[in-house]
Amino acid sequence: MPKKYGGGAMALVETLIILRKDQIKSILPHRGRMLLLDTVKISDEEVIGEFTVTDEVCEGHCFNGEGIFRGSDFYDMASQLLGVWACQSLNLLEGVAFVRTYGEAKFIGRVGPCNELIMKVNKNNLKIETIKRSDGVLKIFGSCFEAKVDGCLKVKISSLELIHYPTS
């Protein structure tokens, strides 16, 4: 679904791909509380993951009696977002990806049930490299992930790296 901007003699056309939960499930193996993306939007400039935090996701992790989103779940959400982008970008239909490295994270505020969490990364900060040509093994790298609730920054993740192994 292209989005059109501008008018007059010249118009800028931006591509926007929107993946819903069922489409995300066809890419990722995660289910239940482990699937941390409801929607993924891929434009020419950025990749955005949206997730409504639930009581189930926060279960067993409380502060002052209130459930909170785990710090490690931010890393998992960023990893899932990077994996969906890579699979969509390269049309990877088979294979498995593992986290290779996590960078630093700066946690700025709490996120709890019913919060709409929006994670973004600029596409200039994403890259895919072949590391074993004969086997088709890929390194998928992303940096400068930011997660917000209602426009307020909640976490910054400096980088993360996935390794994708083809299964066929």
PDB file of C-alpha atoms in Angstrom:
ATOM      1  CA  MET A   1       0.000   0.000   0.000  1.00  0.00           C
ATOM      2  CA  PRO A   2       1.962   3.061  -1.097  1.00  0.00           C
ATOM      3  CA  LYS A   3       1.438   6.285   0.779  1.00  0.00           C
ATOM      4  CA  LYS A   4       1.553   9.451  -1.297  1.00  0.00           C
ATOM      5  CA  TYR A   5       2.868  12.751  -0.062  1.00  0.00           C
ATOM      6  CA  GLY A   6       3.118  16.143  -1.675  1.00  0.00           C
ATOM      7  CA  GLY A   7       1.308  17.565  -4.616  1.00  0.00           C
ATOM      8  CA  GLY A   8       1.795  19.910  -7.509  1.00  0.00           C
ATOM      9  CA  ALA A   9       4.258  18.914 -10.197  1.00  0.00           C
ATOM     10  CA  MET A  10       6.140  16.401  -8.067  1.00  0.00           C
ATOM     11  CA  ALA A  11       4.956  13.797  -5.539  1.00  0.00           C
ATOM     12  CA  LEU A  12       7.013  11.629  -3.192  1.00  0.00           C
ATOM     13  CA  VAL A  13       5.786   8.049  -2.860  1.00  0.00           C
ATOM     14  CA  GLU A  14       6.710   6.090   0.263  1.00  0.00           C
ATOM     15  CA  THR A  15       6.204   2.357   0.553  1.00  0.00           C
ATOM     16  CA  LEU A  16       4.477   1.179   3.723  1.00  0.00           C
ATOM     17  CA  ILE A  17       4.156  -2.507   4.571  1.00  0.00           C
ATOM     18  CA  ILE A  18       1.920  -3.409   7.502  1.00  0.00           C
ATOM     19  CA  LEU A  19       2.105  -6.874   9.039  1.00  0.00           C
ATOM     20  CA  ARG A  20      -0.572  -7.971  11.511  1.00  0.00           C
ATOM     21  CA  LYS A  21      -0.214 -10.608  14.221  1.00  0.00           C
ATOM     22  CA  ASP A  22      -1.162 -13.581  12.001  1.00  0.00           C
ATOM     23  CA  GLN A  23       1.443 -12.537   9.419  1.00  0.00           C
ATOM     24  CA  ILE A  24       4.035 -12.031  12.163  1.00  0.00           C
ATOM     25  CA  LYS A  25       3.268 -15.545  13.471  1.00  0.00           C
ATOM     26  CA  SER A  26       4.016 -16.934  10.015  1.00  0.00           C
ATOM     27  CA  ILE A  27       7.530 -15.461  10.329  1.00  0.00           C
ATOM     28  CA  LEU A  28       8.354 -15.927  14.043  1.00  0.00           C
ATOM     29  CA  PRO A  29       8.051 -19.081  16.170  1.00  0.00           C
ATOM     30  CA  HIS A  30       6.978 -17.103  19.258  1.00  0.00           C
ATOM     31  CA  ARG A  31       3.497 -17.649  20.701  1.00  0.00           C
ATOM     32  CA  GLY A  32       1.501 -16.598  23.744  1.00  0.00           C
ATOM     33  CA  ARG A  33       3.271 -14.240  26.122  1.00  0.00           C
ATOM     34  CA  MET A  34       6.514 -14.663  24.173  1.00  0.00           C
ATOM     35  CA  LEU A  35       5.193 -12.907  21.035  1.00  0.00           C
ATOM     36  CA  LEU A  36       5.841  -9.220  21.694  1.00  0.00           C
ATOM     37  CA  LEU A  37       4.567  -7.686  18.447  1.00  0.00           C
ATOM     38  CA  ASP A  38       0.956  -7.020  17.470  1.00  0.00           C
ATOM     39  CA  THR A  39       1.810  -5.035  14.343  1.00  0.00           C
ATOM     40  CA  VAL A  40       4.962  -4.270  12.351  1.00  0.00           C
ATOM     41  CA  LYS A  41       5.112  -1.312   9.966  1.00  0.00           C
ATOM     42  CA  ILE A  42       7.977  -1.128   7.499  1.00  0.00           C
ATOM     43  CA  SER A  43       8.436   2.123   5.581  1.00  0.00           C
ATOM     44  CA  ASP A  44      11.267   3.394   3.427  1.00  0.00           C
ATOM     45  CA  GLU A  45      12.802   5.098   6.466  1.00  0.00           C
ATOM     46  CA  GLU A  46      11.963   3.095   9.589  1.00  0.00           C
ATOM     47  CA  VAL A  47      10.676  -0.127  11.092  1.00  0.00           C
ATOM     48  CA  ILE A  48       8.054   0.175  13.833  1.00  0.00           C
ATOM     49  CA  GLY A  49       6.774  -2.526  16.152  1.00  0.00           C
ATOM     50  CA  GLU A  50       3.584  -2.015  18.145  1.00  0.00           C
ATOM     51  CA  PHE A  51       2.542  -4.062  21.167  1.00  0.00           C
ATOM     52  CA  THR A  52      -0.189  -3.709  23.776  1.00  0.00           C
ATOM     53  CA  VAL A  53       1.301  -4.852  27.075  1.00  0.00           C
ATOM     54  CA  THR A  54      -0.933  -7.365  28.859  1.00  0.00           C
ATOM     55  CA  ASP A  55      -1.261  -8.667  32.422  1.00  0.00           C
ATOM     56  CA  GLU A  56      -0.090 -12.055  31.126  1.00  0.00           C
ATOM     57  CA  VAL A  57       3.174 -10.575  29.827  1.00  0.00           C
ATOM     58  CA  CYS A  58       3.813  -8.834  33.170  1.00  0.00           C
ATOM     59  CA  GLU A  59       2.770 -11.801  35.330  1.00  0.00           C
ATOM     60  CA  GLY A  60       5.274 -12.554  38.078  1.00  0.00           C
ATOM     61  CA  HIS A  61       7.147  -9.266  37.609  1.00  0.00           C
ATOM     62  CA  CYS A  62       5.807  -6.563  39.912  1.00  0.00           C
ATOM     63  CA  PHE A  63       6.849  -3.282  41.448  1.00  0.00           C
ATOM     64  CA  ASN A  64       4.778  -1.844  44.312  1.00  0.00           C
ATOM     65  CA  GLY A  65       2.119  -4.465  43.572  1.00  0.00           C
ATOM     66  CA  GLU A  66       1.756  -3.498  39.902  1.00  0.00           C
ATOM     67  CA  GLY A  67       2.818  -5.663  36.971  1.00  0.00           C
ATOM     68  CA  ILE A  68       5.622  -4.251  34.849  1.00  0.00           C
ATOM     69  CA  PHE A  69       7.143  -5.165  31.504  1.00  0.00           C
ATOM     70  CA  ARG A  70      10.447  -6.989  32.038  1.00  0.00           C
ATOM     71  CA  GLY A  71      13.660  -5.323  30.917  1.00  0.00           C
ATOM     72  CA  SER A  72      14.623  -8.473  29.007  1.00  0.00           C
ATOM     73  CA  ASP A  73      11.326  -8.270  27.096  1.00  0.00           C
ATOM     74  CA  PHE A  74      12.485  -4.997  25.520  1.00  0.00           C
ATOM     75  CA  TYR A  75      15.461  -6.886  24.082  1.00  0.00           C
ATOM     76  CA  ASP A  76      13.159  -9.673  22.896  1.00  0.00           C
ATOM     77  CA  MET A  77      10.795  -7.185  21.251  1.00  0.00           C
ATOM     78  CA  ALA A  78      13.716  -5.511  19.444  1.00  0.00           C
ATOM     79  CA  SER A  79      15.045  -8.924  18.331  1.00  0.00           C
ATOM     80  CA  GLN A  80      11.622  -9.929  17.007  1.00  0.00           C
ATOM     81  CA  LEU A  81      11.295  -6.608  15.178  1.00  0.00           C
ATOM     82  CA  LEU A  82      14.740  -7.066  13.591  1.00  0.00           C
ATOM     83  CA  GLY A  83      13.894 -10.652  12.604  1.00  0.00           C
ATOM     84  CA  VAL A  84      10.580  -9.707  10.991  1.00  0.00           C
ATOM     85  CA  TRP A  85      12.276  -6.885   9.048  1.00  0.00           C
ATOM     86  CA  ALA A  86      15.040  -9.205   7.805  1.00  0.00           C
ATOM     87  CA  CYS A  87      12.614 -11.945   6.742  1.00  0.00           C
ATOM     88  CA  GLN A  88      10.405  -9.413   4.972  1.00  0.00           C
ATOM     89  CA  SER A  89      13.369  -7.661   3.318  1.00  0.00           C
ATOM     90  CA  LEU A  90      15.002 -10.841   1.985  1.00  0.00           C
ATOM     91  CA  ASN A  91      11.865 -12.953   1.654  1.00  0.00           C
ATOM     92  CA  LEU A  92      13.422 -15.555   3.961  1.00  0.00           C
ATOM     93  CA  LEU A  93      10.896 -18.362   4.084  1.00  0.00           C
ATOM     94  CA  GLU A  94      12.933 -20.977   5.899  1.00  0.00           C
ATOM     95  CA  GLY A  95      15.581 -20.885   8.551  1.00  0.00           C
ATOM     96  CA  VAL A  96      16.112 -20.033  12.158  1.00  0.00           C
ATOM     97  CA  ALA A  97      17.635 -16.963  13.775  1.00  0.00           C
ATOM     98  CA  PHE A  98      19.338 -16.691  17.142  1.00  0.00           C
ATOM     99  CA  VAL A  99      20.449 -13.670  19.127  1.00  0.00           C
ATOM    100  CA  ARG A 100      24.211 -13.338  18.855  1.00  0.00           C
ATOM    101  CA  THR A 101      24.812 -10.171  20.884  1.00  0.00           C
ATOM    102  CA  TYR A 102      22.895  -7.545  22.821  1.00  0.00           C
ATOM    103  CA  GLY A 103      24.234  -4.028  23.283  1.00  0.00           C
ATOM    104  CA  GLU A 104      23.566  -1.724  26.190  1.00  0.00           C
ATOM    105  CA  ALA A 105      20.109  -0.619  27.220  1.00  0.00           C
ATOM    106  CA  LYS A 106      19.078   2.495  29.081  1.00  0.00           C
ATOM    107  CA  PHE A 107      15.784   2.111  30.913  1.00  0.00           C
ATOM    108  CA  ILE A 108      13.985   5.391  31.490  1.00  0.00           C
ATOM    109  CA  GLY A 109      10.545   4.537  32.817  1.00  0.00           C
ATOM    110  CA  ARG A 110       8.103   1.793  33.695  1.00  0.00           C
ATOM    111  CA  VAL A 111       5.788   0.099  31.229  1.00  0.00           C
ATOM    112  CA  GLY A 112       2.788  -1.840  32.479  1.00  0.00           C
ATOM    113  CA  PRO A 113      -0.413  -3.575  31.412  1.00  0.00           C
ATOM    114  CA  CYS A 114      -2.582  -1.699  28.889  1.00  0.00           C
ATOM    115  CA  ASN A 115       0.333   0.477  27.739  1.00  0.00           C
ATOM    116  CA  GLU A 116       0.739   0.751  23.960  1.00  0.00           C
ATOM    117  CA  LEU A 117       4.454   0.198  23.439  1.00  0.00           C
ATOM    118  CA  ILE A 118       5.954   1.516  20.186  1.00  0.00           C
ATOM    119  CA  MET A 119       9.482   0.437  19.246  1.00  0.00           C
ATOM    120  CA  LYS A 120      11.237   2.150  16.328  1.00  0.00           C
ATOM    121  CA  VAL A 121      14.498   1.787  14.491  1.00  0.00           C
ATOM    122  CA  ASN A 122      15.710   3.796  11.508  1.00  0.00           C
ATOM    123  CA  LYS A 123      16.438   1.635   8.466  1.00  0.00           C
ATOM    124  CA  ASN A 124      19.828   3.356   8.098  1.00  0.00           C
ATOM    125  CA  ASN A 125      20.746   1.543  11.331  1.00  0.00           C
ATOM    126  CA  LEU A 126      19.918  -1.923   9.972  1.00  0.00           C
ATOM    127  CA  LYS A 127      22.077  -4.189   7.853  1.00  0.00           C
ATOM    128  CA  ILE A 128      22.341  -7.765   6.688  1.00  0.00           C
ATOM    129  CA  GLU A 129      25.632  -9.432   5.789  1.00  0.00           C
ATOM    130  CA  THR A 130      26.487 -12.902   4.526  1.00  0.00           C
ATOM    131  CA  ILE A 131      29.053 -14.434   6.832  1.00  0.00           C
ATOM    132  CA  LYS A 132      29.268 -17.952   5.373  1.00  0.00           C
ATOM    133  CA  ARG A 133      28.587 -17.849   1.662  1.00  0.00           C
ATOM    134  CA  SER A 134      28.678 -21.616   1.205  1.00  0.00           C
ATOM    135  CA  ASP A 135      26.091 -22.185   3.936  1.00  0.00           C
ATOM    136  CA  GLY A 136      24.011 -19.012   3.444  1.00  0.00           C
ATOM    137  CA  VAL A 137      24.489 -17.920   7.064  1.00  0.00           C
ATOM    138  CA  LEU A 138      23.517 -14.277   7.626  1.00  0.00           C
ATOM    139  CA  LYS A 139      24.396 -11.691  10.256  1.00  0.00           C
ATOM    140  CA  ILE A 140      21.503  -9.295  10.904  1.00  0.00           C
ATOM    141  CA  PHE A 141      22.442  -6.144  12.795  1.00  0.00           C
ATOM    142  CA  GLY A 142      20.431  -3.250  14.206  1.00  0.00           C
ATOM    143  CA  SER A 143      21.299  -0.246  16.335  1.00  0.00           C
ATOM    144  CA  CYS A 144      19.595   2.678  18.075  1.00  0.00           C
ATOM    145  CA  PHE A 145      16.256   1.071  18.958  1.00  0.00           C
ATOM    146  CA  GLU A 146      13.862   3.279  20.929  1.00  0.00           C
ATOM    147  CA  ALA A 147      10.680   2.251  22.740  1.00  0.00           C
ATOM    148  CA  LYS A 148       8.027   4.772  23.755  1.00  0.00           C
ATOM    149  CA  VAL A 149       4.634   4.877  25.417  1.00  0.00           C
ATOM    150  CA  ASP A 150       2.428   7.878  24.589  1.00  0.00           C
ATOM    151  CA  GLY A 151       5.446   9.577  23.016  1.00  0.00           C
ATOM    152  CA  CYS A 152       7.543   9.247  26.199  1.00  0.00           C
ATOM    153  CA  LEU A 153      10.846   7.402  25.842  1.00  0.00           C
ATOM    154  CA  LYS A 154      11.013   4.261  28.003  1.00  0.00           C
ATOM    155  CA  VAL A 155      14.129   2.482  26.751  1.00  0.00           C
ATOM    156  CA  LYS A 156      17.013   2.854  24.314  1.00  0.00           C
ATOM    157  CA  ILE A 157      18.851  -0.226  23.071  1.00  0.00           C
ATOM    158  CA  SER A 158      22.240   0.520  21.537  1.00  0.00           C
ATOM    159  CA  SER A 159      22.460  -2.566  19.315  1.00  0.00           C
ATOM    160  CA  LEU A 160      21.666  -6.189  18.762  1.00  0.00           C
ATOM    161  CA  GLU A 161      22.754  -8.839  16.334  1.00  0.00           C
ATOM    162  CA  LEU A 162      21.050 -11.979  15.072  1.00  0.00           C
ATOM    163  CA  ILE A 163      22.526 -14.914  13.181  1.00  0.00           C
ATOM    164  CA  HIS A 164      20.232 -16.578  10.630  1.00  0.00           C
ATOM    165  CA  TYR A 165      20.865 -20.175   9.572  1.00  0.00           C
ATOM    166  CA  PRO A 166      18.979 -21.546   6.559  1.00  0.00           C
ATOM    167  CA  THR A 167      17.244 -24.889   7.182  1.00  0.00           C
ATOM    168  CA  SER A 168      17.139 -26.153   3.619  1.00  0.00           C
TER     169      SER A 168
END
